[in-house]
Amino acid sequence: MRSLVLPLIACCCVVTAASGASDPLISPSAKSALAGVGGAAGAVSSSSAAASAKSSAPARKLTEREKEAQAEADLSARIQERLAIMRANQAARVAAAAKARKDAAAKAAVEAAKPKVYSNEWSYEGESGPANWGKINPAWAKCGSGNRQSPIDIRDGMKVELEQIAFDYHPSSFNVTDNGKTVQVMVGGGNFITVGNRMYELIQFHFHRPSEERINGKGYEMVVHLVHKDGEGRLAMLALLLERGKQQPVIQTVWNNLPLEKYDTAAPSTVLDPMDLLPGRRDYYTFMGSMTTPPCQEGVLWIVMKEPVQASPQQMALFSRLYPLNARPVQPSSGRIIKESN
């Protein structure tokens, strides 16, 4: 209803204004008011018509320059968006790296605070072989960097008047251990050698195959090392080189009493006499060296008998089945003083 009233009012106003303008009874001021009302109605009608015409007009096409400007604006927006993503990713990577460094430092501090535990395992081959003994355990550093390491190739010995070694060996109790690396024979007390006015007691003897020592480049099939110690803890090693020949009685006694399992020990009721191991001729080479197994301590007096001791092929074959290889390679002997008896 309201929508019908408004047009009617407007029409009435227009008619009144038109008639009033020519009516002589209407005052000039009233005529002006009526003209204003009519003008306003006309203005409203004209404005509506213009808006209708504008809405129905087609959109203006962009010029090439405007299109280029719009494309540049879009590209710039995409670049800024991509840069923002890259900056965020970089910041995340930096934060992750910093956290990783912090965690690693904390872990390293925890490990450093732990007590050091080093291996005591070594062998004659592989990663735990002689080339790495000095790296496996710091206590074995001499094995890799010592100046007086054994065994050596005995060459260019100085022939001098060496005193004869005094042997005070006698029949003794013993036990035999297969320690996983060699056959070791512990000997009862009271067996001594005297050399250089110093007395050393025999503690044990053991075997290596092939011989660790060489004489002018020549090696031997096996060697027996007799370990002696004096009252101050100094060591003297007596090396007996073995060659094939007749059966050796002391070695046979040891073989007769081998334990049946590795790492076991046999304690026989019989005795053996270390004197029966010695060659008939007692000439020898001597030099300062080291133990040939870890920790390779130096300051060891070495005595290598010139005359080999014979052992039967069967005796050597038995040991070779147990230990095909248990010898440390020859070490440099440069700068070493080697003496030999005439």
XYZ file of N, CA and C in Angstrom, residues 15-178:
492
model
N 1.548 17.876 -10.371
C 0.372 18.546 -10.975
C 0.100 19.857 -10.278
N 0.152 19.850 -8.953
C -0.102 21.066 -8.163
C 0.893 22.143 -8.513
N 2.179 21.701 -8.643
C 3.213 22.687 -8.956
C 2.981 23.277 -10.307
N 2.542 22.458 -11.237
C 2.344 22.965 -12.599
C 1.165 23.922 -12.646
N 0.110 23.533 -11.937
C -1.075 24.394 -11.959
C -0.867 25.641 -11.139
N -0.145 25.480 -10.020
C 0.107 26.619 -9.144
C 0.941 27.649 -9.822
N 1.773 27.239 -10.689
C 2.665 28.195 -11.334
C 1.912 29.149 -12.216
N 0.731 28.723 -12.707
C -0.036 29.604 -13.594
C -1.225 30.233 -12.905
N -1.442 29.804 -11.598
C -2.610 30.346 -10.864
C -2.227 31.679 -10.279
N -3.029 32.744 -10.614
C -2.698 34.073 -10.121
C -3.000 34.251 -8.660
N -3.784 33.308 -8.032
C -4.140 33.450 -6.622
C -3.063 32.917 -5.697
N -2.104 32.238 -6.233
C -1.044 31.663 -5.386
C 0.089 32.650 -5.314
N 0.625 32.826 -4.073
C 1.689 33.806 -3.842
C 2.992 33.333 -4.457
N 3.916 34.289 -4.700
C 5.229 33.903 -5.281
C 5.999 32.941 -4.416
N 5.915 33.105 -3.060
C 6.684 32.193 -2.203
C 6.139 30.793 -2.291
N 4.857 30.629 -2.363
C 4.247 29.310 -2.480
C 4.613 28.684 -3.791
N 4.659 29.542 -4.844
C 5.067 29.022 -6.136
C 6.478 28.464 -6.088
N 7.366 29.135 -5.361
C 8.751 28.662 -5.248
C 8.806 27.337 -4.546
N 7.985 27.178 -3.483
C 7.976 25.917 -2.737
C 7.475 24.796 -3.592
N 6.426 25.098 -4.355
C 5.882 24.053 -5.222
C 6.863 23.687 -6.301
N 7.611 24.644 -6.769
C 8.619 24.355 -7.796
C 9.722 23.504 -7.239
N 10.100 23.754 -5.972
C 11.158 22.947 -5.330
C 10.752 21.509 -5.199
N 9.485 21.306 -4.789
C 8.992 19.930 -4.634
C 8.993 19.231 -5.963
N 8.572 19.908 -6.966
C 8.567 19.286 -8.293
C 9.957 19.005 -8.774
N 10.896 19.940 -8.529
C 12.289 19.736 -8.956
C 12.915 18.574 -8.263
N 12.637 18.433 -6.952
C 13.212 17.322 -6.207
C 12.720 16.010 -6.731
N 11.439 15.921 -7.012
C 10.885 14.685 -7.550
C 11.497 14.359 -8.868
N 11.741 15.381 -9.664
C 12.381 15.147 -10.964
C 13.797 14.692 -10.815
N 14.484 15.236 -9.814
C 15.881 14.844 -9.583
C 15.967 13.397 -9.186
N 15.041 12.987 -8.303
C 15.022 11.594 -7.880
C 14.801 10.691 -9.058
N 13.886 11.074 -9.919
C 13.594 10.251 -11.090
C 14.781 10.174 -12.015
N 15.503 11.301 -12.191
C 16.679 11.330 -13.074
C 17.807 10.492 -12.513
N 18.062 10.538 -11.171
C 19.139 9.773 -10.530
C 18.902 8.290 -10.685
N 17.674 7.823 -10.509
C 17.359 6.396 -10.642
C 17.595 5.933 -12.050
N 17.273 6.756 -12.976
C 17.470 6.388 -14.380
C 18.946 6.275 -14.706
N 19.790 7.183 -14.147
C 21.242 7.147 -14.418
C 21.865 5.904 -13.828
N 21.432 5.552 -12.569
C 21.986 4.351 -11.929
C 21.631 3.117 -12.708
N 20.401 3.069 -13.214
C 19.981 1.908 -14.008
C 20.791 1.797 -15.274
N 21.059 2.941 -15.888
C 21.837 2.938 -17.128
C 23.275 2.506 -16.874
N 23.838 2.926 -15.734
C 25.234 2.581 -15.410
C 25.395 1.093 -15.141
N 24.395 0.504 -14.412
C 24.489 -0.913 -14.083
C 24.350 -1.787 -15.305
N 23.661 -1.303 -16.282
C 23.471 -2.113 -17.489
C 24.574 -1.913 -18.499
N 25.521 -0.943 -18.240
C 26.609 -0.666 -19.208
C 27.678 -1.764 -19.096
N 28.344 -2.228 -20.188
C 29.402 -3.270 -20.164
C 30.661 -2.757 -19.457
N 31.469 -3.740 -18.725
C 32.705 -3.377 -18.005
C 33.786 -2.935 -18.981
N 34.623 -1.978 -18.519
C 35.666 -1.450 -19.389
C 36.830 -2.433 -19.460
N 37.351 -2.685 -20.622
C 38.503 -3.562 -20.806
C 39.781 -2.867 -20.382
N 40.692 -3.667 -19.728
C 41.971 -3.113 -19.288
C 42.890 -2.929 -20.478
N 43.698 -1.898 -20.388
C 44.689 -1.676 -21.438
C 45.858 -2.631 -21.235
N 46.731 -2.765 -22.231
C 47.904 -3.634 -22.115
C 48.809 -3.206 -20.968
N 48.965 -1.910 -20.799
C 49.806 -1.410 -19.709
C 49.207 -1.781 -18.359
N 47.869 -1.665 -18.251
C 47.214 -2.029 -16.998
C 47.348 -3.532 -16.726
N 47.218 -4.338 -17.825
C 47.395 -5.791 -17.659
C 48.807 -6.135 -17.169
N 49.817 -5.476 -17.753
C 51.196 -5.710 -17.330
C 51.411 -5.322 -15.874
N 50.831 -4.189 -15.499
C 50.963 -3.736 -14.109
C 50.308 -4.718 -13.148
N 49.125 -5.218 -13.564
C 48.431 -6.189 -12.718
C 49.231 -7.485 -12.591
N 49.856 -7.960 -13.716
C 50.660 -9.182 -13.696
C 51.888 -9.006 -12.801
N 52.527 -7.828 -12.888
C 53.680 -7.559 -12.041
C 53.294 -7.549 -10.560
N 52.153 -6.994 -10.281
C 51.690 -6.952 -8.891
C 51.422 -8.364 -8.369
N 50.777 -9.188 -9.233
C 50.509 -10.580 -8.818
C 51.814 -11.346 -8.597
N 52.802 -11.198 -9.514
C 54.081 -11.876 -9.379
C 54.815 -11.442 -8.119
N 54.806 -10.147 -7.851
C 55.466 -9.633 -6.645
C 54.830 -10.209 -5.387
N 53.509 -10.350 -5.390
C 52.822 -10.912 -4.225
C 53.217 -12.375 -4.020
N 53.286 -13.121 -5.143
C 53.668 -14.529 -5.019
C 55.117 -14.663 -4.538
N 56.024 -13.796 -5.033
C 57.426 -13.835 -4.595
C 57.532 -13.546 -3.101
N 56.809 -12.548 -2.648
C 56.849 -12.209 -1.226
C 56.317 -13.360 -0.365
N 55.268 -14.015 -0.881
C 54.721 -15.159 -0.152
C 55.735 -16.296 -0.083
N 56.422 -16.560 -1.234
C 57.431 -17.627 -1.266
C 58.624 -17.301 -0.356
N 59.075 -16.046 -0.372
C 60.177 -15.633 0.494
C 59.825 -15.799 1.964
N 58.605 -15.499 2.302
C 58.176 -15.648 3.696
C 58.226 -17.117 4.118
N 57.812 -18.018 3.203
C 57.866 -19.455 3.509
C 59.313 -19.908 3.668
N 60.209 -19.459 2.743
C 61.617 -19.842 2.815
C 62.264 -19.346 4.097
N 61.956 -18.104 4.488
C 62.515 -17.577 5.729
C 62.045 -18.386 6.935
N 60.785 -18.773 6.924
C 60.266 -19.576 8.026
C 60.954 -20.940 8.086
N 61.150 -21.566 6.901
C 61.829 -22.872 6.868
C 63.272 -22.753 7.334
N 63.963 -21.694 6.890
C 65.347 -21.494 7.301
C 65.444 -21.284 8.808
N 64.551 -20.507 9.346
C 64.559 -20.276 10.795
C 64.323 -21.580 11.550
N 63.432 -22.435 10.999
C 63.175 -23.725 11.644
C 64.410 -24.620 11.587
N 65.131 -24.601 10.440
C 66.337 -25.419 10.326
C 67.423 -24.937 11.276
N 67.592 -23.628 11.387
C 68.586 -23.070 12.306
C 68.266 -23.459 13.745
N 66.995 -23.387 14.098
C 66.594 -23.754 15.457
C 66.837 -25.244 15.706
N 66.521 -26.080 14.682
C 66.733 -27.528 14.845
C 68.219 -27.852 14.982
N 69.069 -27.181 14.165
C 70.513 -27.418 14.248
C 71.057 -26.998 15.615
N 70.599 -25.869 16.113
C 71.046 -25.405 17.426
C 70.632 -26.396 18.520
N 69.419 -26.923 18.395
C 68.956 -27.910 19.383
C 69.785 -29.193 19.297
N 70.097 -29.616 18.048
C 70.902 -30.827 17.878
C 72.288 -30.650 18.491
N 72.911 -29.467 18.278
C 74.222 -29.197 18.876
C 74.151 -29.203 20.394
N 73.106 -28.625 20.904
C 72.950 -28.583 22.358
C 72.780 -29.990 22.926
N 71.958 -30.812 22.235
C 71.742 -32.192 22.693
C 73.037 -32.997 22.595
N 73.793 -32.806 21.483
C 75.052 -33.535 21.315
C 76.062 -33.147 22.391
N 76.121 -31.849 22.708
C 77.038 -31.395 23.748
C 76.657 -31.977 25.107
N 75.360 -32.040 25.367
C 74.913 -32.620 26.634
C 75.246 -34.104 26.704
N 75.046 -34.814 25.574
C 75.362 -36.242 25.540
C 76.860 -36.473 25.705
N 77.678 -35.636 25.029
C 79.129 -35.771 25.152
C 79.578 -35.515 26.586
N 78.946 -34.560 27.248
C 79.305 -34.279 28.637
C 78.973 -35.459 29.539
N 77.836 -36.104 29.263
C 77.459 -37.280 30.056
C 78.461 -38.415 29.829
N 78.836 -38.634 28.536
C 79.796 -39.699 28.228
C 81.165 -39.409 28.838
N 81.562 -38.124 28.800
C 82.867 -37.763 29.358
C 82.911 -37.983 30.867
N 81.754 -37.850 31.504
C 81.710 -38.027 32.949
C 81.768 -39.493 33.354
N 81.477 -40.393 32.395
C 81.511 -41.822 32.719
C 82.958 -42.288 32.854
N 83.227 -43.245 33.723
C 84.593 -43.790 33.819
C 84.956 -44.527 32.543
N 86.198 -44.373 32.100
C 86.668 -45.011 30.875
C 86.843 -46.517 31.102
N 86.298 -47.275 30.176
C 86.443 -48.726 30.211
C 87.105 -49.156 28.908
N 88.291 -49.721 29.015
C 89.038 -50.126 27.832
C 89.075 -51.652 27.734
N 89.238 -52.102 26.510
C 89.275 -53.543 26.286
C 90.615 -54.132 26.707
N 90.562 -55.348 27.205
C 91.780 -56.104 27.495
C 91.932 -57.285 26.544
N 91.107 -57.270 25.483
C 91.132 -58.359 24.519
C 92.091 -58.032 23.386
N 92.961 -58.959 23.064
C 93.882 -58.783 21.947
C 94.099 -60.142 21.296
N 94.635 -60.118 20.084
C 94.890 -61.361 19.360
C 96.118 -61.156 18.473
N 96.417 -62.157 17.677
C 97.543 -62.056 16.756
C 97.101 -61.736 15.331
N 95.799 -61.611 15.108
C 95.293 -61.329 13.777
C 94.092 -60.391 13.870
N 93.728 -59.780 12.724
C 92.513 -58.975 12.639
C 92.624 -57.629 13.319
N 91.458 -57.047 13.647
C 91.397 -55.696 14.211
C 92.036 -55.606 15.597
N 92.080 -56.706 16.313
C 92.714 -56.693 17.640
C 94.130 -57.255 17.578
N 94.714 -57.307 16.363
C 96.057 -57.832 16.177
C 97.150 -56.855 16.559
N 98.421 -57.246 16.383
C 99.563 -56.433 16.834
C 99.567 -55.002 16.317
N 99.083 -54.782 15.096
C 99.100 -53.419 14.548
C 98.234 -52.460 15.356
N 97.259 -52.985 16.102
C 96.334 -52.133 16.856
C 96.453 -52.273 18.366
N 97.435 -53.016 18.845
C 97.560 -53.184 20.290
C 97.692 -51.845 21.011
N 98.467 -50.940 20.432
C 98.675 -49.642 21.075
C 97.444 -48.762 21.079
N 96.405 -49.117 20.268
C 95.181 -48.314 20.199
C 94.054 -48.889 21.044
N 94.123 -50.177 21.331
C 93.027 -50.826 22.043
C 92.913 -50.320 23.475
N 94.064 -50.114 24.117
C 94.072 -49.730 25.524
C 95.238 -48.765 25.758
N 94.990 -47.588 26.359
C 96.084 -46.641 26.597
C 97.234 -47.231 27.404
N 96.933 -48.223 28.245
C 98.003 -48.851 29.027
C 98.956 -49.637 28.148
N 98.543 -49.881 26.903
C 99.379 -50.630 25.968
C 100.036 -49.720 24.939
N 100.160 -48.457 25.241
C 100.689 -47.494 24.274
C 102.071 -47.870 23.771
N 102.887 -48.490 24.629
C 104.238 -48.880 24.215
C 104.222 -49.846 23.028
N 103.144 -50.630 22.914
C 103.071 -51.596 21.806
C 103.105 -50.903 20.451
N 102.645 -49.649 20.412
C 102.596 -48.953 19.132
C 103.633 -47.874 18.960
N 104.280 -47.455 20.061
C 105.192 -46.313 19.937
C 106.483 -46.473 20.732
N 106.749 -47.662 21.248
C 107.954 -47.845 22.057
C 109.223 -47.806 21.236
N 110.336 -47.503 21.893
C 111.637 -47.428 21.221
C 112.447 -48.709 21.335
N 112.071 -49.588 22.257
C 112.827 -50.820 22.498
C 111.887 -52.013 22.485
N 111.148 -52.163 21.394
C 110.173 -53.231 21.298
C 110.793 -54.515 20.748
N 110.246 -55.630 21.194
C 110.684 -56.957 20.766
C 109.495 -57.674 20.122
N 109.794 -58.683 19.291
C 111.091 -59.274 18.948
C 111.785 -58.498 17.833
N 113.026 -58.850 17.566
C 113.778 -58.188 16.513
C 114.509 -59.230 15.670
N 114.958 -58.780 14.508
C 115.880 -59.570 13.689
C 117.286 -59.221 14.183
N 117.932 -60.206 14.778
C 119.235 -59.964 15.421
C 120.324 -59.944 14.352
N 120.863 -58.765 14.089
C 121.909 -58.584 13.081
C 123.042 -57.735 13.653
N 124.234 -57.920 13.068
C 125.380 -57.053 13.391
C 125.650 -56.982 14.890
N 125.601 -58.124 15.558
C 125.915 -58.136 16.980
C 127.390 -57.839 17.233
N 127.644 -57.162 18.314
C 129.017 -56.861 18.724
C 129.592 -58.068 19.456
N 130.606 -58.717 18.881
C 131.202 -59.883 19.523
C 132.119 -59.440 20.657
N 131.748 -59.828 21.860
C 132.484 -59.417 23.050
C 132.598 -60.615 23.984
N 133.400 -60.451 25.010
C 133.555 -61.496 26.019
C 132.396 -61.405 27.002
N 131.305 -62.099 26.714
C 130.160 -62.112 27.617
C 130.361 -63.176 28.687
N 129.991 -62.839 29.915
C 130.097 -63.828 30.985
C 129.100 -64.959 30.749
N 129.431 -66.134 31.156
C 128.539 -67.273 31.035
C 127.349 -67.112 31.997
N 126.188 -67.527 31.522
C 125.002 -67.495 32.369
C 125.074 -68.661 33.350
N 124.846 -68.375 34.588
C 124.824 -69.424 35.610
C 123.386 -69.908 35.773
N 123.133 -71.183 35.434
C 121.801 -71.779 35.548
C 121.705 -72.608 36.826
N 120.711 -72.316 37.614
C 120.440 -73.082 38.828
C 119.003 -73.600 38.730
N 118.803 -74.529 37.792
C 117.505 -75.156 37.586
C 117.517 -76.552 38.214
N 116.345 -77.040 38.643
C 116.238 -78.386 39.202
C 114.819 -78.898 38.994
N 114.577 -80.183 39.144
C 113.229 -80.723 38.954
C 112.223 -80.009 39.861
N 111.074 -79.620 39.233
C 110.101 -78.795 39.946
C 108.683 -79.213 39.568
N 107.774 -78.915 40.486
C 106.356 -79.095 40.162
C 105.964 -78.056 39.110
N 104.868 -78.301 38.427
C 104.427 -77.370 37.382
C 102.931 -77.579 37.135
N 102.330 -76.607 36.485
C 100.991 -76.798 35.928
C 100.959 -76.238 34.516
N 100.025 -76.715 33.724
C 99.952 -76.370 32.300
C 98.599 -75.718 32.032
N 98.616 -74.532 31.425
C 97.389 -73.806 31.098
C 97.329 -73.545 29.602
N 96.201 -73.850 29.008
C 95.920 -73.397 27.640
C 95.159 -72.084 27.788
